[in-house]
């Protein structure tokens, strides 16, 4: 089953949206394998967003993400990377579709509430930046019995 790394950004934490946003992922059927609240440092954030270095929004982005604690999660589920990105909606809160997390909880084109891994290649490295292997928990199979049809070789 696929995994993805999500973190709720400082605006979501300060605006007390943590419970409501995590509930969306639980409602959808994802398993939470790991969860922690952490204050990210400059060095960590600069490395995480290295692809944006030099862009006009890079320094404000670093200030934003280091401006308060974040809540990181590892989610597990079918097609997790794409499914979670679709739940987040477009990058900018001002244009994200209603019904998506950003569409419902953000208006800003910078303070957009949530990060999720962009592709399956990025997931493992992002998980390792937040969590040690022993911090990831197994999810019991019976917790997913009515989320997927598991009568065949692979969950459908
Ligand atoms: P995300 O796509 O999760 O990761 C990069 C972040 O940079 C993005 O969310 C926004 O928070 C921010 N960002 C991206 N593009 C812009 C932009 N044009 N102006 C301001 N902030 C941006």
PDB file of C-alpha atoms and ligand atoms in Angstrom:
ATOM      1  CA  UNK A   1       0.000   0.000   0.000  1.00  0.00           C
ATOM      2  CA  UNK A   2       1.351   3.453  -0.912  1.00  0.00           C
ATOM      3  CA  UNK A   3       2.563   6.009   1.643  1.00  0.00           C
ATOM      4  CA  UNK A   4       2.852   9.763   1.557  1.00  0.00           C
ATOM      5  CA  UNK A   5       4.246  12.461   3.842  1.00  0.00           C
ATOM      6  CA  UNK A   6       1.969  15.325   4.827  1.00  0.00           C
ATOM      7  CA  UNK A   7       2.625  18.260   7.107  1.00  0.00           C
ATOM      8  CA  UNK A   8       0.168  20.854   8.325  1.00  0.00           C
ATOM      9  CA  UNK A   9       1.888  24.213   7.957  1.00  0.00           C
ATOM     10  CA  UNK A  10       2.160  26.842  10.731  1.00  0.00           C
ATOM     11  CA  UNK A  11      -0.975  28.713   9.581  1.00  0.00           C
ATOM     12  CA  UNK A  12      -3.069  25.541   9.951  1.00  0.00           C
ATOM     13  CA  UNK A  13      -1.645  24.881  13.422  1.00  0.00           C
ATOM     14  CA  UNK A  14      -2.067  28.475  14.656  1.00  0.00           C
ATOM     15  CA  UNK A  15      -5.584  28.669  13.217  1.00  0.00           C
ATOM     16  CA  UNK A  16      -6.496  25.481  15.150  1.00  0.00           C
ATOM     17  CA  UNK A  17      -7.358  23.566  11.995  1.00  0.00           C
ATOM     18  CA  UNK A  18      -5.285  20.492  12.899  1.00  0.00           C
ATOM     19  CA  UNK A  19      -8.191  18.313  13.990  1.00  0.00           C
ATOM     20  CA  UNK A  20     -10.421  19.237  11.088  1.00  0.00           C
ATOM     21  CA  UNK A  21      -7.733  18.691   8.446  1.00  0.00           C
ATOM     22  CA  UNK A  22      -6.551  15.368   9.892  1.00  0.00           C
ATOM     23  CA  UNK A  23     -10.199  14.278  10.084  1.00  0.00           C
ATOM     24  CA  UNK A  24     -10.454  14.701   6.297  1.00  0.00           C
ATOM     25  CA  UNK A  25      -7.665  12.170   5.776  1.00  0.00           C
ATOM     26  CA  UNK A  26      -9.204   9.764   8.289  1.00  0.00           C
ATOM     27  CA  UNK A  27     -12.643  10.200   6.720  1.00  0.00           C
ATOM     28  CA  UNK A  28     -11.216   9.332   3.308  1.00  0.00           C
ATOM     29  CA  UNK A  29      -9.901   6.043   4.701  1.00  0.00           C
ATOM     30  CA  UNK A  30      -6.161   6.662   5.071  1.00  0.00           C
ATOM     31  CA  UNK A  31      -4.264   5.013   7.896  1.00  0.00           C
ATOM     32  CA  UNK A  32      -2.098   7.299  10.036  1.00  0.00           C
ATOM     33  CA  UNK A  33       1.220   5.498  10.517  1.00  0.00           C
ATOM     34  CA  UNK A  34       3.069   8.335  12.276  1.00  0.00           C
ATOM     35  CA  UNK A  35       2.259  11.765  13.689  1.00  0.00           C
ATOM     36  CA  UNK A  36       4.299  14.503  15.385  1.00  0.00           C
ATOM     37  CA  UNK A  37       4.362  18.246  16.050  1.00  0.00           C
ATOM     38  CA  UNK A  38       7.716  19.914  15.484  1.00  0.00           C
ATOM     39  CA  UNK A  39       9.275  23.358  15.075  1.00  0.00           C
ATOM     40  CA  UNK A  40      11.304  23.228  11.860  1.00  0.00           C
ATOM     41  CA  UNK A  41      14.638  25.064  11.680  1.00  0.00           C
ATOM     42  CA  UNK A  42      16.004  27.280   8.902  1.00  0.00           C
ATOM     43  CA  UNK A  43      18.427  24.672   7.605  1.00  0.00           C
ATOM     44  CA  UNK A  44      15.744  21.969   7.367  1.00  0.00           C
ATOM     45  CA  UNK A  45      13.301  24.249   5.581  1.00  0.00           C
ATOM     46  CA  UNK A  46      15.894  25.562   3.120  1.00  0.00           C
ATOM     47  CA  UNK A  47      16.832  21.976   2.205  1.00  0.00           C
ATOM     48  CA  UNK A  48      13.195  20.893   1.875  1.00  0.00           C
ATOM     49  CA  UNK A  49      12.368  23.801  -0.465  1.00  0.00           C
ATOM     50  CA  UNK A  50      15.749  23.870  -2.275  1.00  0.00           C
ATOM     51  CA  UNK A  51      14.004  23.601  -5.661  1.00  0.00           C
ATOM     52  CA  UNK A  52      12.480  27.065  -5.047  1.00  0.00           C
ATOM     53  CA  UNK A  53      15.756  28.789  -4.069  1.00  0.00           C
ATOM     54  CA  UNK A  54      16.139  32.053  -5.988  1.00  0.00           C
ATOM     55  CA  UNK A  55      12.418  32.432  -6.704  1.00  0.00           C
ATOM     56  CA  UNK A  56      10.737  35.602  -5.461  1.00  0.00           C
ATOM     57  CA  UNK A  57       8.711  33.704  -2.864  1.00  0.00           C
ATOM     58  CA  UNK A  58      11.584  31.613  -1.455  1.00  0.00           C
ATOM     59  CA  UNK A  59      12.615  33.843   1.484  1.00  0.00           C
ATOM     60  CA  UNK A  60       8.996  34.602   2.517  1.00  0.00           C
ATOM     61  CA  UNK A  61       8.306  30.865   2.252  1.00  0.00           C
ATOM     62  CA  UNK A  62      11.197  30.082   4.625  1.00  0.00           C
ATOM     63  CA  UNK A  63       9.891  32.709   7.079  1.00  0.00           C
ATOM     64  CA  UNK A  64       6.395  31.229   6.824  1.00  0.00           C
ATOM     65  CA  UNK A  65       7.372  27.612   7.435  1.00  0.00           C
ATOM     66  CA  UNK A  66       9.798  28.478  10.271  1.00  0.00           C
ATOM     67  CA  UNK A  67       7.217  30.834  11.822  1.00  0.00           C
ATOM     68  CA  UNK A  68       5.609  28.220  14.077  1.00  0.00           C
ATOM     69  CA  UNK A  69       5.290  24.488  14.631  1.00  0.00           C
ATOM     70  CA  UNK A  70       4.064  22.067  11.971  1.00  0.00           C
ATOM     71  CA  UNK A  71       2.249  18.747  12.386  1.00  0.00           C
ATOM     72  CA  UNK A  72       3.705  15.940  10.263  1.00  0.00           C
ATOM     73  CA  UNK A  73       1.962  12.689   9.356  1.00  0.00           C
ATOM     74  CA  UNK A  74       2.687   9.589   7.351  1.00  0.00           C
ATOM     75  CA  UNK A  75      -0.476   8.438   5.595  1.00  0.00           C
ATOM     76  CA  UNK A  76      -0.971   5.051   4.004  1.00  0.00           C
ATOM     77  CA  UNK A  77      -3.599   4.083   1.459  1.00  0.00           C
ATOM     78  CA  UNK A  78      -4.314   3.166  -2.132  1.00  0.00           C
ATOM     79  CA  UNK A  79      -2.760   5.676  -4.563  1.00  0.00           C
ATOM     80  CA  UNK A  80      -1.904   7.825  -1.523  1.00  0.00           C
ATOM     81  CA  UNK A  81       0.365  10.388  -3.203  1.00  0.00           C
ATOM     82  CA  UNK A  82      -2.048  11.382  -5.948  1.00  0.00           C
ATOM     83  CA  UNK A  83      -5.182  11.008  -3.831  1.00  0.00           C
ATOM     84  CA  UNK A  84      -3.825  13.301  -1.091  1.00  0.00           C
ATOM     85  CA  UNK A  85      -2.594  15.902  -3.589  1.00  0.00           C
ATOM     86  CA  UNK A  86      -6.079  15.964  -5.093  1.00  0.00           C
ATOM     87  CA  UNK A  87      -7.580  16.417  -1.624  1.00  0.00           C
ATOM     88  CA  UNK A  88      -5.259  19.417  -1.044  1.00  0.00           C
ATOM     89  CA  UNK A  89      -6.303  21.183  -4.246  1.00  0.00           C
ATOM     90  CA  UNK A  90      -4.352  23.768  -6.226  1.00  0.00           C
ATOM     91  CA  UNK A  91      -1.381  25.568  -4.631  1.00  0.00           C
ATOM     92  CA  UNK A  92      -3.093  28.927  -4.198  1.00  0.00           C
ATOM     93  CA  UNK A  93      -5.911  29.180  -1.684  1.00  0.00           C
ATOM     94  CA  UNK A  94      -7.522  31.914  -3.768  1.00  0.00           C
ATOM     95  CA  UNK A  95      -8.084  29.569  -6.727  1.00  0.00           C
ATOM     96  CA  UNK A  96      -8.283  26.118  -5.090  1.00  0.00           C
ATOM     97  CA  UNK A  97     -11.614  24.429  -5.720  1.00  0.00           C
ATOM     98  CA  UNK A  98     -14.238  24.381  -2.957  1.00  0.00           C
ATOM     99  CA  UNK A  99     -14.311  20.948  -1.357  1.00  0.00           C
ATOM    100  CA  UNK A 100     -10.525  20.674  -1.374  1.00  0.00           C
ATOM    101  CA  UNK A 101      -8.614  21.399   1.843  1.00  0.00           C
ATOM    102  CA  UNK A 102      -6.991  24.548   0.470  1.00  0.00           C
ATOM    103  CA  UNK A 103     -10.241  25.520  -1.211  1.00  0.00           C
ATOM    104  CA  UNK A 104     -12.058  25.307   2.100  1.00  0.00           C
ATOM    105  CA  UNK A 105      -9.399  26.513   4.575  1.00  0.00           C
ATOM    106  CA  UNK A 106      -7.110  28.941   2.700  1.00  0.00           C
ATOM    107  CA  UNK A 107      -7.456  32.188   0.766  1.00  0.00           C
ATOM    108  CA  UNK A 108      -3.787  33.139   0.630  1.00  0.00           C
ATOM    109  CA  UNK A 109      -1.442  32.305  -2.237  1.00  0.00           C
ATOM    110  CA  UNK A 110       1.300  31.529   0.273  1.00  0.00           C
ATOM    111  CA  UNK A 111      -0.334  30.427   3.518  1.00  0.00           C
ATOM    112  CA  UNK A 112      -1.897  27.312   2.014  1.00  0.00           C
ATOM    113  CA  UNK A 113      -2.249  25.124   5.110  1.00  0.00           C
ATOM    114  CA  UNK A 114      -0.790  21.784   3.997  1.00  0.00           C
ATOM    115  CA  UNK A 115       2.199  20.157   2.306  1.00  0.00           C
ATOM    116  CA  UNK A 116       2.069  16.712   0.714  1.00  0.00           C
ATOM    117  CA  UNK A 117       4.743  14.763  -1.149  1.00  0.00           C
ATOM    118  CA  UNK A 118       4.685  15.702  -4.836  1.00  0.00           C
ATOM    119  CA  UNK A 119       5.495  12.255  -6.253  1.00  0.00           C
ATOM    120  CA  UNK A 120       6.252   8.708  -5.147  1.00  0.00           C
ATOM    121  CA  UNK A 121      10.004   9.247  -5.603  1.00  0.00           C
ATOM    122  CA  UNK A 122       9.980  12.028  -2.969  1.00  0.00           C
ATOM    123  CA  UNK A 123       8.071  10.136  -0.291  1.00  0.00           C
ATOM    124  CA  UNK A 124      10.741   8.017   1.404  1.00  0.00           C
ATOM    125  CA  UNK A 125      13.235  10.881   1.751  1.00  0.00           C
ATOM    126  CA  UNK A 126      10.547  13.184   3.164  1.00  0.00           C
ATOM    127  CA  UNK A 127       9.411  10.538   5.655  1.00  0.00           C
ATOM    128  CA  UNK A 128      13.011  10.053   6.802  1.00  0.00           C
ATOM    129  CA  UNK A 129      13.429  13.808   7.337  1.00  0.00           C
ATOM    130  CA  UNK A 130      10.671  13.690   9.959  1.00  0.00           C
ATOM    131  CA  UNK A 131      10.569  10.185  11.390  1.00  0.00           C
ATOM    132  CA  UNK A 132      12.916   7.443  12.541  1.00  0.00           C
ATOM    133  CA  UNK A 133      11.898   3.982  11.251  1.00  0.00           C
ATOM    134  CA  UNK A 134      10.693   2.887  14.717  1.00  0.00           C
ATOM    135  CA  UNK A 135       8.280   5.846  14.859  1.00  0.00           C
ATOM    136  CA  UNK A 136       6.148   4.357  12.066  1.00  0.00           C
ATOM    137  CA  UNK A 137       3.374   2.088  13.314  1.00  0.00           C
ATOM    138  CA  UNK A 138       1.679  -0.795  11.566  1.00  0.00           C
ATOM    139  CA  UNK A 139      -2.028  -0.464  10.888  1.00  0.00           C
ATOM    140  CA  UNK A 140      -4.028  -3.599  11.753  1.00  0.00           C
ATOM    141  CA  UNK A 141      -5.573  -5.199   8.683  1.00  0.00           C
ATOM    142  CA  UNK A 142      -9.037  -5.313  10.248  1.00  0.00           C
ATOM    143  CA  UNK A 143      -9.009  -1.492  10.353  1.00  0.00           C
ATOM    144  CA  UNK A 144      -9.237  -1.488   6.569  1.00  0.00           C
ATOM    145  CA  UNK A 145     -11.674  -4.345   6.026  1.00  0.00           C
ATOM    146  CA  UNK A 146     -14.488  -2.070   4.890  1.00  0.00           C
ATOM    147  CA  UNK A 147     -12.288   0.516   3.210  1.00  0.00           C
ATOM    148  CA  UNK A 148     -11.134  -1.815   0.417  1.00  0.00           C
ATOM    149  CA  UNK A 149     -12.410  -5.028  -1.140  1.00  0.00           C
ATOM    150  CA  UNK A 150      -9.676  -7.382   0.007  1.00  0.00           C
ATOM    151  CA  UNK A 151     -11.160 -10.597  -1.315  1.00  0.00           C
ATOM    152  CA  UNK A 152      -8.640 -10.811  -4.174  1.00  0.00           C
ATOM    153  CA  UNK A 153      -4.851 -10.746  -4.419  1.00  0.00           C
ATOM    154  CA  UNK A 154      -4.619  -6.961  -3.977  1.00  0.00           C
ATOM    155  CA  UNK A 155      -6.978  -4.471  -2.308  1.00  0.00           C
ATOM    156  CA  UNK A 156      -9.376  -2.846  -4.774  1.00  0.00           C
TER     157      UNK A 156
HETATM  158  P1  LIG B   1       3.624  24.018  -1.689  1.00  0.00           P
HETATM  159  O1  LIG B   1       3.260  23.808  -3.120  1.00  0.00           O
HETATM  160  O2  LIG B   1       3.220  23.067  -0.635  1.00  0.00           O
HETATM  161  O3  LIG B   1       5.230  24.217  -1.616  1.00  0.00           O
HETATM  162  C1  LIG B   1       5.838  25.412  -2.071  1.00  0.00           C
HETATM  163  C2  LIG B   1       5.168  26.548  -1.372  1.00  0.00           C
HETATM  164  O4  LIG B   1       5.627  27.831  -1.724  1.00  0.00           O
HETATM  165  C3  LIG B   1       3.691  26.571  -1.785  1.00  0.00           C
HETATM  166  O5  LIG B   1       3.064  25.449  -1.240  1.00  0.00           O
HETATM  167  C4  LIG B   1       3.286  27.924  -1.242  1.00  0.00           C
HETATM  168  O6  LIG B   1       3.169  27.909   0.180  1.00  0.00           O
HETATM  169  C5  LIG B   1       4.518  28.718  -1.635  1.00  0.00           C
HETATM  170  N1  LIG B   1       4.383  29.311  -2.979  1.00  0.00           N
HETATM  171  C6  LIG B   1       4.412  28.689  -4.160  1.00  0.00           C
HETATM  172  N2  LIG B   1       4.288  29.559  -5.175  1.00  0.00           N
HETATM  173  C7  LIG B   1       4.187  30.768  -4.622  1.00  0.00           C
HETATM  174  C8  LIG B   1       4.037  32.072  -5.148  1.00  0.00           C
HETATM  175  N3  LIG B   1       4.014  32.310  -6.475  1.00  0.00           N
HETATM  176  N4  LIG B   1       3.956  33.093  -4.281  1.00  0.00           N
HETATM  177  C9  LIG B   1       4.001  32.844  -2.949  1.00  0.00           C
HETATM  178  N5  LIG B   1       4.165  31.639  -2.364  1.00  0.00           N
HETATM  179  C10 LIG B   1       4.247  30.601  -3.211  1.00  0.00           C
END
